[in-house]
Coordinates of C-alpha atoms in Angstrom, one line a residue:
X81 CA 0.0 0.0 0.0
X82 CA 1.7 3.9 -0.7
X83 CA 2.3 6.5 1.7
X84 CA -1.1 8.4 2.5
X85 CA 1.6 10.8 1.9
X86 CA 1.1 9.9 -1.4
X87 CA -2.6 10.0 -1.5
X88 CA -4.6 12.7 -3.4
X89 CA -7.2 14.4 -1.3
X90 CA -9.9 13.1 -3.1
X91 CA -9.1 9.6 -2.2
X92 CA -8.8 10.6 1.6
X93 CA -12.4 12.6 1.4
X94 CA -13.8 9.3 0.2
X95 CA -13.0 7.1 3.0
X96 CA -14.4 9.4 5.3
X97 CA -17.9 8.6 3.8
X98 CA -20.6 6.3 4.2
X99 CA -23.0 6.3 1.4
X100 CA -26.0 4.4 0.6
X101 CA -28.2 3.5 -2.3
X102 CA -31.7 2.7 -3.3
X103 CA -32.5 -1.0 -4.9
X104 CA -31.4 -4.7 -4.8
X105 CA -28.5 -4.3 -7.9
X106 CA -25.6 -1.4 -7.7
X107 CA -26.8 1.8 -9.3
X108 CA -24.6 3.9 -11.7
X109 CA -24.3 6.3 -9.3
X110 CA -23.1 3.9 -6.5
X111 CA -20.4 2.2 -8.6
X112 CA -19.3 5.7 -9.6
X113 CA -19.2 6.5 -6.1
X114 CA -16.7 3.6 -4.8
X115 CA -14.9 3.5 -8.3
X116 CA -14.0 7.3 -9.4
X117 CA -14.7 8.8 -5.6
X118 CA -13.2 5.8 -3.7
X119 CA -15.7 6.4 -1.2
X120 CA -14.6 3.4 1.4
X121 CA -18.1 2.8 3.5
X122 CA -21.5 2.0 2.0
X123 CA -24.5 0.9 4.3
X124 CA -27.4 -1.4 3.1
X125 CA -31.0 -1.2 4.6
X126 CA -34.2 -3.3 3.9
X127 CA -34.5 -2.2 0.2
X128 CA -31.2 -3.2 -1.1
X129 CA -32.2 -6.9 0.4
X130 CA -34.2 -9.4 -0.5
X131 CA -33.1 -12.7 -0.2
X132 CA -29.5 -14.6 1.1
X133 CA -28.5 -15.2 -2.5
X134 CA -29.1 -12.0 -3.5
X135 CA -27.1 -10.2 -0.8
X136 CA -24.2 -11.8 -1.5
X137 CA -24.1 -11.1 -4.9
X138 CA -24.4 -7.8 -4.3
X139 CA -21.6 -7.6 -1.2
X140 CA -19.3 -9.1 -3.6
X141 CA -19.7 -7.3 -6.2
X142 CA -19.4 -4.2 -4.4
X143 CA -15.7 -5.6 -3.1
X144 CA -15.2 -6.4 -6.6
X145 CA -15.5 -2.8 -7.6
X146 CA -13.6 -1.8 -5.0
X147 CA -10.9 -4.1 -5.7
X148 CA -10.6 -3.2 -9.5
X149 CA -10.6 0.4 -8.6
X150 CA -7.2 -0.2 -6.7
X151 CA -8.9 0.7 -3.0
X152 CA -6.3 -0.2 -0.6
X153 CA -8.6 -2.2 2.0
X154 CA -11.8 -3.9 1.3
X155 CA -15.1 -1.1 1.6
X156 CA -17.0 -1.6 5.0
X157 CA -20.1 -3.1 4.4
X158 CA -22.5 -1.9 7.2
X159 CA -26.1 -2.3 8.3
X160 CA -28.5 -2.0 11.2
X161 CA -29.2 -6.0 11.9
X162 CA -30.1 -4.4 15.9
X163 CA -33.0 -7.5 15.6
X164 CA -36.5 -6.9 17.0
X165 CA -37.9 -4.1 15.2
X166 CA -34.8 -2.8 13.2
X167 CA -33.9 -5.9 11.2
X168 CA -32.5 -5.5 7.9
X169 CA -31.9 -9.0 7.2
X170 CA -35.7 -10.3 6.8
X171 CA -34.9 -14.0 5.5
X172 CA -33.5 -14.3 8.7
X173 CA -34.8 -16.7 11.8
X174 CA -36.2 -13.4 14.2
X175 CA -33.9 -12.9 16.7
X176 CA -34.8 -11.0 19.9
X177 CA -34.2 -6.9 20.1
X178 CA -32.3 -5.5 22.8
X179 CA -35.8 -4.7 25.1
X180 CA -36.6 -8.4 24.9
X181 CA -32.8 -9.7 25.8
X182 CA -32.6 -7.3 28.8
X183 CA -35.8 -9.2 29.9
X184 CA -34.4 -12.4 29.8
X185 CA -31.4 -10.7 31.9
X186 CA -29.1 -13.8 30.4
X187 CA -25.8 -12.4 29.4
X188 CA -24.8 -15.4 27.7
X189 CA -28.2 -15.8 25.4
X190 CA -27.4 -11.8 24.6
X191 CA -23.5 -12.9 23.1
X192 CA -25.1 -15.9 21.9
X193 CA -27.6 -13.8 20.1
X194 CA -25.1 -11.5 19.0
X195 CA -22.9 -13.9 17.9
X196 CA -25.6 -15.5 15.5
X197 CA -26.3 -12.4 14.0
X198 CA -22.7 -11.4 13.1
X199 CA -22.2 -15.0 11.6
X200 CA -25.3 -14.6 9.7
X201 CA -23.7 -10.8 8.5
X202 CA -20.6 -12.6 7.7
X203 CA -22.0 -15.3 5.6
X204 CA -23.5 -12.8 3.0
X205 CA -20.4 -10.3 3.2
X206 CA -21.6 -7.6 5.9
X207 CA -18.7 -7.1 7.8
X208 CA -20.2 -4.0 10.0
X209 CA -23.1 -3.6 12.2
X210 CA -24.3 -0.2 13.1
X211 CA -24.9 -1.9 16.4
X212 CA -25.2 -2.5 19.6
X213 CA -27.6 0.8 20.7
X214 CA -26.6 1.7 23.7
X215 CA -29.7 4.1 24.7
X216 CA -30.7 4.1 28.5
X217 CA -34.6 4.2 27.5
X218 CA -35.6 6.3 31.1
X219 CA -38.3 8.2 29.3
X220 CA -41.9 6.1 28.5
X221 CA -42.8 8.6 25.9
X222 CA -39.8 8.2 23.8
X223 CA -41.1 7.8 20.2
X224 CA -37.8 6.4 18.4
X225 CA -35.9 4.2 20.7
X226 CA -38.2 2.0 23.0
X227 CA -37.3 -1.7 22.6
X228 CA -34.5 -0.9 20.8
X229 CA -33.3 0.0 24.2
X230 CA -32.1 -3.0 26.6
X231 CA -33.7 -1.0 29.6
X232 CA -33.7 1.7 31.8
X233 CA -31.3 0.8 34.0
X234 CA -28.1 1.5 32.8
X235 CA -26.0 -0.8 34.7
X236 CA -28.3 -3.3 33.2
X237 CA -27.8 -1.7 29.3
X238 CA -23.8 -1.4 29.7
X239 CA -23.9 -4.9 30.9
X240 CA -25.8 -6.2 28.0
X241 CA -23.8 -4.2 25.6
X242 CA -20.5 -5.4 26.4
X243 CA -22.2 -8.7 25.7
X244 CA -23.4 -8.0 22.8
X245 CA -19.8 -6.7 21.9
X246 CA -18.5 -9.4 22.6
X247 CA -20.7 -12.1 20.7
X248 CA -19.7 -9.5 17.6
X249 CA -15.9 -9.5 18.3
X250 CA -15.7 -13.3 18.3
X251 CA -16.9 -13.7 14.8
X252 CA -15.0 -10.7 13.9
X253 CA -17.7 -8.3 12.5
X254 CA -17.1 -4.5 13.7
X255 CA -20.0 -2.7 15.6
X256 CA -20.6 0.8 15.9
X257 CA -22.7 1.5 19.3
X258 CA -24.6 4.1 19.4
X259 CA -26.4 6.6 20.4
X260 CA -23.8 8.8 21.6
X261 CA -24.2 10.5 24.1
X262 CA -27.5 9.0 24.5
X263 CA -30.9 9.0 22.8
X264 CA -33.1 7.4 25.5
X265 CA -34.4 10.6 27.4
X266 CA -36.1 11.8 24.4
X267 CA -40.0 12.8 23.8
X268 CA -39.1 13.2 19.4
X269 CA -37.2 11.9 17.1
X270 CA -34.0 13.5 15.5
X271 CA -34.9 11.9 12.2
X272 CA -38.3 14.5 12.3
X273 CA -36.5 17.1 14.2
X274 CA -33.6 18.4 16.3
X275 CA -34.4 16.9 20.2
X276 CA -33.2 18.3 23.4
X277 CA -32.1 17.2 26.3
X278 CA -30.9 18.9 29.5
X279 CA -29.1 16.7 31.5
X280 CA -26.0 18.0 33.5
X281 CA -23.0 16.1 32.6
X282 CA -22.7 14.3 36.0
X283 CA -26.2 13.0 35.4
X284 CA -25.6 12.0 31.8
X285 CA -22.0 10.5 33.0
X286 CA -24.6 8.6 35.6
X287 CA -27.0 7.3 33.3
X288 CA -26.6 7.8 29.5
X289 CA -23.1 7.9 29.3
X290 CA -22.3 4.8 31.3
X291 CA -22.5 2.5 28.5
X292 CA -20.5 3.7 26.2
X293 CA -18.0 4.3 28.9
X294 CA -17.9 0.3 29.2
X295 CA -17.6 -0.7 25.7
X296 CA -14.7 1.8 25.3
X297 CA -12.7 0.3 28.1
X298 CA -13.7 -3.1 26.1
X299 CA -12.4 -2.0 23.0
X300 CA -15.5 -1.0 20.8
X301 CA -14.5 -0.4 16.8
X302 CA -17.1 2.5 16.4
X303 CA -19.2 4.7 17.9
X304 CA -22.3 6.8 16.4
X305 CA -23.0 10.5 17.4
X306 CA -26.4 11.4 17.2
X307 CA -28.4 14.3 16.5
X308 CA -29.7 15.5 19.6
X309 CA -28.7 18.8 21.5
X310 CA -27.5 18.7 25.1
X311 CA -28.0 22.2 26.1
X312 CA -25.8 22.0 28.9
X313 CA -22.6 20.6 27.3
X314 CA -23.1 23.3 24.4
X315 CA -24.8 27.1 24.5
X316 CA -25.3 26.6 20.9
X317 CA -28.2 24.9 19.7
X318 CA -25.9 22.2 18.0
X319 CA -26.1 18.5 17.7
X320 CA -24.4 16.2 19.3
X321 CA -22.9 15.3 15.9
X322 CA -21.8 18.8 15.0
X323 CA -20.7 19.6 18.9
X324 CA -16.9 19.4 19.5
X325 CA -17.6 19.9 23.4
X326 CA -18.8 16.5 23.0
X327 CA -17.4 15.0 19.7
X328 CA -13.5 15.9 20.4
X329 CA -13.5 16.9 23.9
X330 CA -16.1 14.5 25.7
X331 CA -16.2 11.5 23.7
X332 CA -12.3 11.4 22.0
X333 CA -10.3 13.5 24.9
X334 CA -12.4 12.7 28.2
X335 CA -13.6 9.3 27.5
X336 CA -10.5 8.6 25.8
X337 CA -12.2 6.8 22.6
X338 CA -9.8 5.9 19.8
X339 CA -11.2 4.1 17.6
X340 CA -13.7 5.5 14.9
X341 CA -16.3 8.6 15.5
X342 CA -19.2 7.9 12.7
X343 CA -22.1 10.3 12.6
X344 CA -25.9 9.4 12.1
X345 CA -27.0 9.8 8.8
X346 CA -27.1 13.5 7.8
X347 CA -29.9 13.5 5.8
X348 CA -32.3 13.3 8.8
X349 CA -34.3 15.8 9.4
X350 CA -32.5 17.6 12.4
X351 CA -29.3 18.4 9.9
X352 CA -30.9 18.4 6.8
X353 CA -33.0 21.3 7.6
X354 CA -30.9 23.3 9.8
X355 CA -27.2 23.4 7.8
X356 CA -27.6 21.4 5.0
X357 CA -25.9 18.3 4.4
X358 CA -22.7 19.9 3.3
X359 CA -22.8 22.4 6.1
X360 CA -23.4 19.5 8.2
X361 CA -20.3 17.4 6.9
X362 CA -18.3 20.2 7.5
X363 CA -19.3 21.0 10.4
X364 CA -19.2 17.0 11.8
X365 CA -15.6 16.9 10.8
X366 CA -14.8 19.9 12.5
X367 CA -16.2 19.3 15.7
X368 CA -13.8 15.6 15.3
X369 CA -15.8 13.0 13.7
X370 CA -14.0 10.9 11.7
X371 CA -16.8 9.6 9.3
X372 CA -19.9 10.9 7.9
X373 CA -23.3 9.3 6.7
X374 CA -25.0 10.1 3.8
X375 CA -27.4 7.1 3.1
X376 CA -30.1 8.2 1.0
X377 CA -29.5 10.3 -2.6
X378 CA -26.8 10.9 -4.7
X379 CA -26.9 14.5 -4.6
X380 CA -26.7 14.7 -1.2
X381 CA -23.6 12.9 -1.4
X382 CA -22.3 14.7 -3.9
X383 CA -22.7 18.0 -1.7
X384 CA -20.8 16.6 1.2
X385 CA -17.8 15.0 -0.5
X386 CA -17.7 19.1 -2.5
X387 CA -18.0 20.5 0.5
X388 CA -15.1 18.5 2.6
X389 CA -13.1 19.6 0.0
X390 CA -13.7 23.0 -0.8
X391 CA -13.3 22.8 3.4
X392 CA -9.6 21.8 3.3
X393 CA -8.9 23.7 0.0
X394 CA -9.8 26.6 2.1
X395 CA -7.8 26.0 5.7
X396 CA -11.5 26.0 7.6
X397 CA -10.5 21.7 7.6
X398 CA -6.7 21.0 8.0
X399 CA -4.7 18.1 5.8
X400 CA -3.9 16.9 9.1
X401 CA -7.3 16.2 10.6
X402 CA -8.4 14.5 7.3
X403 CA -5.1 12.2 8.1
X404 CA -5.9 11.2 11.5
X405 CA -9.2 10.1 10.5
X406 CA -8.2 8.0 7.6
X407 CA -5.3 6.5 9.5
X408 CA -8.5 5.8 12.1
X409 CA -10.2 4.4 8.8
X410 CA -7.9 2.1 8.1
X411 CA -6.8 0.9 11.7
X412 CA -10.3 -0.4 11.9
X413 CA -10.2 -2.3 8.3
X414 CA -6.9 -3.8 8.8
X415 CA -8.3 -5.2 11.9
X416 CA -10.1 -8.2 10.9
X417 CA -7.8 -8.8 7.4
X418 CA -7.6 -12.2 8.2
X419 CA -10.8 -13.7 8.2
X420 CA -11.7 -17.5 7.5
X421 CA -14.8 -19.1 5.9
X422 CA -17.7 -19.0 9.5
X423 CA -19.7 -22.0 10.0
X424 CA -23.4 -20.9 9.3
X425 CA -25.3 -21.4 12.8
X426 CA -29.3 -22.6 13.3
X427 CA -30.8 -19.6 15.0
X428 CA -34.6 -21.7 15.0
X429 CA -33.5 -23.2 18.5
X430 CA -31.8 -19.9 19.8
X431 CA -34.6 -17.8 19.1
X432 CA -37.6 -19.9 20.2
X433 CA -35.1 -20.6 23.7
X434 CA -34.6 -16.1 23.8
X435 CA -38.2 -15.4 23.4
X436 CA -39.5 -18.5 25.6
X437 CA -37.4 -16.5 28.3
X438 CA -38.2 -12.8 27.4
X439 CA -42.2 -12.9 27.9
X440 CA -42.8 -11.3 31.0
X441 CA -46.4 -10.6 32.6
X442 CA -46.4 -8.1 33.9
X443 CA -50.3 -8.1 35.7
X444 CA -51.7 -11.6 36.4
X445 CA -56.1 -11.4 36.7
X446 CA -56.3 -15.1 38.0
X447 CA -57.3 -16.2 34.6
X448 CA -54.3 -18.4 33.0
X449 CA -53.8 -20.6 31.3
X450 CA -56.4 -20.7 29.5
X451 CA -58.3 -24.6 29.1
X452 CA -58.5 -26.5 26.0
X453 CA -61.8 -26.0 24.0
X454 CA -62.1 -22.6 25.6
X455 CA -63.7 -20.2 23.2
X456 CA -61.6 -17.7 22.1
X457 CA -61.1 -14.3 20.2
X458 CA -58.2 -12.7 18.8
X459 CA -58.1 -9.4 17.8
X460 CA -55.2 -7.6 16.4
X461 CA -54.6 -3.9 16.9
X462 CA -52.3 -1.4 15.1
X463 CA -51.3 1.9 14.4
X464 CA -49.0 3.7 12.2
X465 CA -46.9 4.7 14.9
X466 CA -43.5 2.9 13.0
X467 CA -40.5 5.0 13.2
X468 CA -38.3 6.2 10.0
X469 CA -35.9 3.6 11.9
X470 CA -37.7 0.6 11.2
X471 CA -38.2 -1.1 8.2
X472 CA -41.0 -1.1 5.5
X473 CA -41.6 -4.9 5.4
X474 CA -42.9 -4.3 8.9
X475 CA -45.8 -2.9 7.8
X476 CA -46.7 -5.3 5.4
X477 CA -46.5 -8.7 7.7
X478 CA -49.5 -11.1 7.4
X479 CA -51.4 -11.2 10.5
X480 CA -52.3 -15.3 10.2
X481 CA -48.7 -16.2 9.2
X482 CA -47.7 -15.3 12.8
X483 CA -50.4 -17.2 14.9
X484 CA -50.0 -21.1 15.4
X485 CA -52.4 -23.9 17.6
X486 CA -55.4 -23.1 15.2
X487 CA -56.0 -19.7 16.4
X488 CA -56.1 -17.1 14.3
X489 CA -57.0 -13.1 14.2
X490 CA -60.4 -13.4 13.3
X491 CA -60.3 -9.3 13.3
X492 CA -57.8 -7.4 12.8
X493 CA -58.2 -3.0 13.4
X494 CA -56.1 -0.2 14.1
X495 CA -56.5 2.3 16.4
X496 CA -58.1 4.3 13.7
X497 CA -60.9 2.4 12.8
X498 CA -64.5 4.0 12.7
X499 CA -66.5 3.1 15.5
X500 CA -69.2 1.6 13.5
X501 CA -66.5 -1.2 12.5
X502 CA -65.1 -1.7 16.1
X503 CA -69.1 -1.9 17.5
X504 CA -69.3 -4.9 15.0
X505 CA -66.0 -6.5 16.1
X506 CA -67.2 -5.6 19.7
X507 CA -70.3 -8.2 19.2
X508 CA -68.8 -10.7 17.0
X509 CA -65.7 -10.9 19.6
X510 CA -67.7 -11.1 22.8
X511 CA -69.5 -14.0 22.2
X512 CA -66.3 -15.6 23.3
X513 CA -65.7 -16.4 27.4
X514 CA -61.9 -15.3 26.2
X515 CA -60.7 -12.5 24.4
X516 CA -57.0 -11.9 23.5
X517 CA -56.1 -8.6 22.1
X518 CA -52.9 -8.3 20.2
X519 CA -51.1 -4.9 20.0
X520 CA -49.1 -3.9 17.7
X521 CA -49.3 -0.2 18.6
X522 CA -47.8 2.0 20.4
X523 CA -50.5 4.1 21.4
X524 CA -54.4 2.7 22.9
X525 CA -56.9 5.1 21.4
X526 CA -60.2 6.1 22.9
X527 CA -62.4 3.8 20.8
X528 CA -59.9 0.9 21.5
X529 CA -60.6 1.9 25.2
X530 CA -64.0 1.6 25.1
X531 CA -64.4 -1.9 23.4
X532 CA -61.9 -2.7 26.0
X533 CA -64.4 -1.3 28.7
X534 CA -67.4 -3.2 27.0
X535 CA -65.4 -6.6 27.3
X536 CA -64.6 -5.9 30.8
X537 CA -68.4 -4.6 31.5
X538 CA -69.6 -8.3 30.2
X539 CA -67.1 -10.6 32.4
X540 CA -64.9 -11.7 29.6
X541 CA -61.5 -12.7 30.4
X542 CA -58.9 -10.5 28.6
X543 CA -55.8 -10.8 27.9
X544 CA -53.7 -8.1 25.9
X545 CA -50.2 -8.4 24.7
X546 CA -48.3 -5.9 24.4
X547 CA -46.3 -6.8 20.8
X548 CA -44.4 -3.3 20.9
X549 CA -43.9 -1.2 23.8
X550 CA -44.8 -2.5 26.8
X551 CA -45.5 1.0 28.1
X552 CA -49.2 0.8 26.7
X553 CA -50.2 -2.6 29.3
X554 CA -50.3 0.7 32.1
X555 CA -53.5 2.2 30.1
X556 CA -55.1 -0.9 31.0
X557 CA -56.7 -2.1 34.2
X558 CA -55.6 -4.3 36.7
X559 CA -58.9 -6.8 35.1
X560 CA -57.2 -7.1 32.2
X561 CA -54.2 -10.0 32.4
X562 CA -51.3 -8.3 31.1
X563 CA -48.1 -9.5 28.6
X564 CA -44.7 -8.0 27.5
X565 CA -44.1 -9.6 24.1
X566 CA -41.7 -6.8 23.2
X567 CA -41.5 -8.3 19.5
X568 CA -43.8 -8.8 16.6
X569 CA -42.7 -12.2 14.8
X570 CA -44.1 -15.5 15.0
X571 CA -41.5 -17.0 17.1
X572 CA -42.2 -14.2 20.5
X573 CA -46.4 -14.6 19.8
X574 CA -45.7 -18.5 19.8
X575 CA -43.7 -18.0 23.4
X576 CA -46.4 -15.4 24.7
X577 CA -49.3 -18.4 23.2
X578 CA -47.7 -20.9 25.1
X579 CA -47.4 -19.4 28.7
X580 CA -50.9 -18.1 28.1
X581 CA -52.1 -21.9 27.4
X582 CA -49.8 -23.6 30.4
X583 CA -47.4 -24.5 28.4
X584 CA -44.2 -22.9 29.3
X585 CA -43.8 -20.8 32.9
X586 CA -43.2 -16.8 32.3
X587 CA -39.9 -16.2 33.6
X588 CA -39.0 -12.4 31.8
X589 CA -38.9 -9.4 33.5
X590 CA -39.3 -6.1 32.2
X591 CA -36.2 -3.7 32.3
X592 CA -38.3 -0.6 32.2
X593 CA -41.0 0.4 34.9
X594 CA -44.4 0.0 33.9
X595 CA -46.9 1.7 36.0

């Protein structure tokens, strides 16, 4: 490999770049990007995937470009494979999310967990996840983190973290924690708008910063800034991501973090429509990140790779800091350089044994398990509350496909739905002694509330589970029995199925309070 002495600055701009693309084969614009820019990072979500196959055509072919195009190191391949809701990788066996592993409380079935998931990145050539989040989730009402979170507690998320680290170091697939500082004592979401939070430093050293203090001691490749403000590390209203009180001085000089400073995506709303994506990259580098995501369009990617450079052409970014970064860079790549072929692992046995353990119930009425030949109805209940985090397919997932033992959701309604519909679901469901409502919301509406009430009125036996946040089981009563499912997919309704019909004992407990 030359000097980086020897480098021309456009080949040291595109290192510091992560870039993504839409669509299951390369674009023109993405080949041009890694070929002609040398851009060194590109991130894949749910619609550049559709099958194993697939993906690894398309992982190799990007290394393949990148090889031919005389790139020193192979390009990181990243995505967000967090499991639970934020799970790239649909052809995969579900895995539990973080909220359902810090239930289980099991620090080895979180590395094993982790461990599967960056063996099944490795097999189709994803050598990064943007992963483990490290979020102390202390506030009920935050709209973008929630299970994503291993709890509230953040011994409890630094613990789980490390494990998770750990499961990802042994198959030798980089991370990038995040959300740092912390994301988890927000009310909005930075990709809609810029939150705030006003935490002193000793409380966020105390809570949202403990976790990532941890994985640094234990040798974490990345860590992600995010775009929240922290009003009293800086008077500006800045971004953590644009911030050098807590980009260079906190995170690198205080903390002591060497390895690699990547920021959130800089097409979100909270940078986008403040400074721009160029002002943005500009500014991210100045305040001492060392790479920058642009994971949407072309132009925007165009305008952040012009403006890095017209940056350094004009002294406001020095030669120097652009070194350190890519000398960063390439620490991190030349990490894992010698890599064998992994043994593909059968996650059908861990992830039936991780959600059996994660159900948690969190209110028992007296009324489990439920007998055979019971009557029975299943209602399912959602909303449109999904965050610009998660992924499309989500929306789209049958109902029936996830419900086994002959029972099905004979009605299925949102949160929305007229009240003349929900009056008819209202009969037709309580002519059952048992009614199981299935939520897959993140809110209980009024009308939902009052079918609820009707059910309760008439003697029937309820059961609700809560398949998202578990924070919606306290707008219930204490008449209603109550379940933490904490995941969507067939495998955690099976587990939540079986300890309502006696099959298996709850043993989960929830790591956030629910009131």
């Amino acid at each position: 490999m030359k000097n980086l002495s020897a480098w021309s600055l456009d080949e040291k701009i595109g290192q510091l770049l992560m870039v993504g693309f839409n669509g299951t084969h390369l674009s023109s614009e993405i080949i041009e990007l890694i070929s002609e820019k040398k851009i060194g990072s590109v991130i894949l979500f749910s619609r550049n995937i559709r099958s194993e196959g697939q993906i690894k055509s398309l992982t190799s072919e990007i290394q393949n470009i990148a090889q031919d195009s005389c790139h020193y190191h192979p390009i990181l391949i990243a995505t967000d494979q967090e499991n639970g809701v934020v799970s790239r990788l649909q052809h995969l066996t579900p895995l539990p999310g973080n909220m359902a592993l810090g239930a289980v409380n099991d620090l080895n079935i979180t590395r094993k967990v982790s461990l599967a998931t960056a063996n099944a990145l490795r097999q189709v050539g994803i050598n990064m996840n943007l992963a483990p989040v490290l979020d102390v989730n202390n506030n009920p009402s935050n709209p973008v983190i929630g299970t994503r979170s291993f709890g509230e507690n953040s011994n409890h998320v630094a613990k789980h973290g490390i494990a998770f680290l750990k499961g990802h170091q042994a198959e030798k697939v980089y991370v990038s924690a995040k959300h740092f500082p912390g994301h988890g004592n927000t009310s909005t979401d930075s990709h809609i708008e810029l939150p705030v939070v006003s935490n002193s430093l000793e409380e966020l050293k105390q809570i949202e910063l403990r976790p990532f203090m941890e994985v640094i001691k234990n040798n974490v490749d990345s860590i992600m800034v995010n775009h929240v403000h922290y009003s009293s590390l800086d008077d500006s209203v800045t971004p953590a991501s644009l911030s050098k009180n807590i980009v260079y001085r906190l995170l690198r000089n205080e903390l002591g973090f060497e390895g690699v400073i990547l920021t959130d995506c800089l097409e979100m709303n909270a940078i986008s429509e403040s400074v721009g994506v160029g002002g943005g990259a500009v500014k991210a580098l100045q305040a001492g990140a060392d790479m920058i995501m642009v994971s949407h369009t072309y132009e925007a990617q165009l305008e952040a790779i012009s403006s890095i450079k017209q940056a350094v052409q004009k002294g406001t970014i020095t030669i120097e800091q652009i070194n350190r970064s890519v000398n960063r860079i390439f620490r991190l790549k030349s990490k894992y350089s010698d890599i064998k072929t992994t043994i593909k692992i059968n996650n059908e046995e861990l992830s039936r044994l991780s959600y059996s353990k994660a159900i948690s119930v969190v209110h028992h009425s007296g009324i489990l398990p439920i007998k055979e030949n019971e009557k029975i109805s299943v209602i399912w209940v959602s909303d449109n509350s999904y965050t610009k985090a998660e992924d499309n397919q989500v929306k789209q997932l049958s109902v029936k496909a996830f419900i086994k033992n002959d029972i099905f959701c004979e009605h299925v309604v949102e949160n929305t739905t007229p009240v003349k519909e929900l009056e008819q679901v209202t009969n037709e469901a309580i002519k059952s002694e048992y009614i199981l409502l299935l939520f897959n919301a993140n809110a209980v509406s009024d009308s939902i509330q009052s079918m609820v009430n009707i059910f309760l009125q008439k003697n029937r036996k309820l059961i609700v589970f809560a398949l998202r946040s578990p924070y919606i089981l306290s707008d219930f009563s204490s008449q209603v029995t109550k379940l933490a499912v904490y995941d969507f997919n067939q495998n955690a309704i099976q587990a939540a199925l079986n300890i309502v019909a006696g099959k298996t004992k709850p043993t989960g407990v929830t790591p956030v309070t629910i009131k």
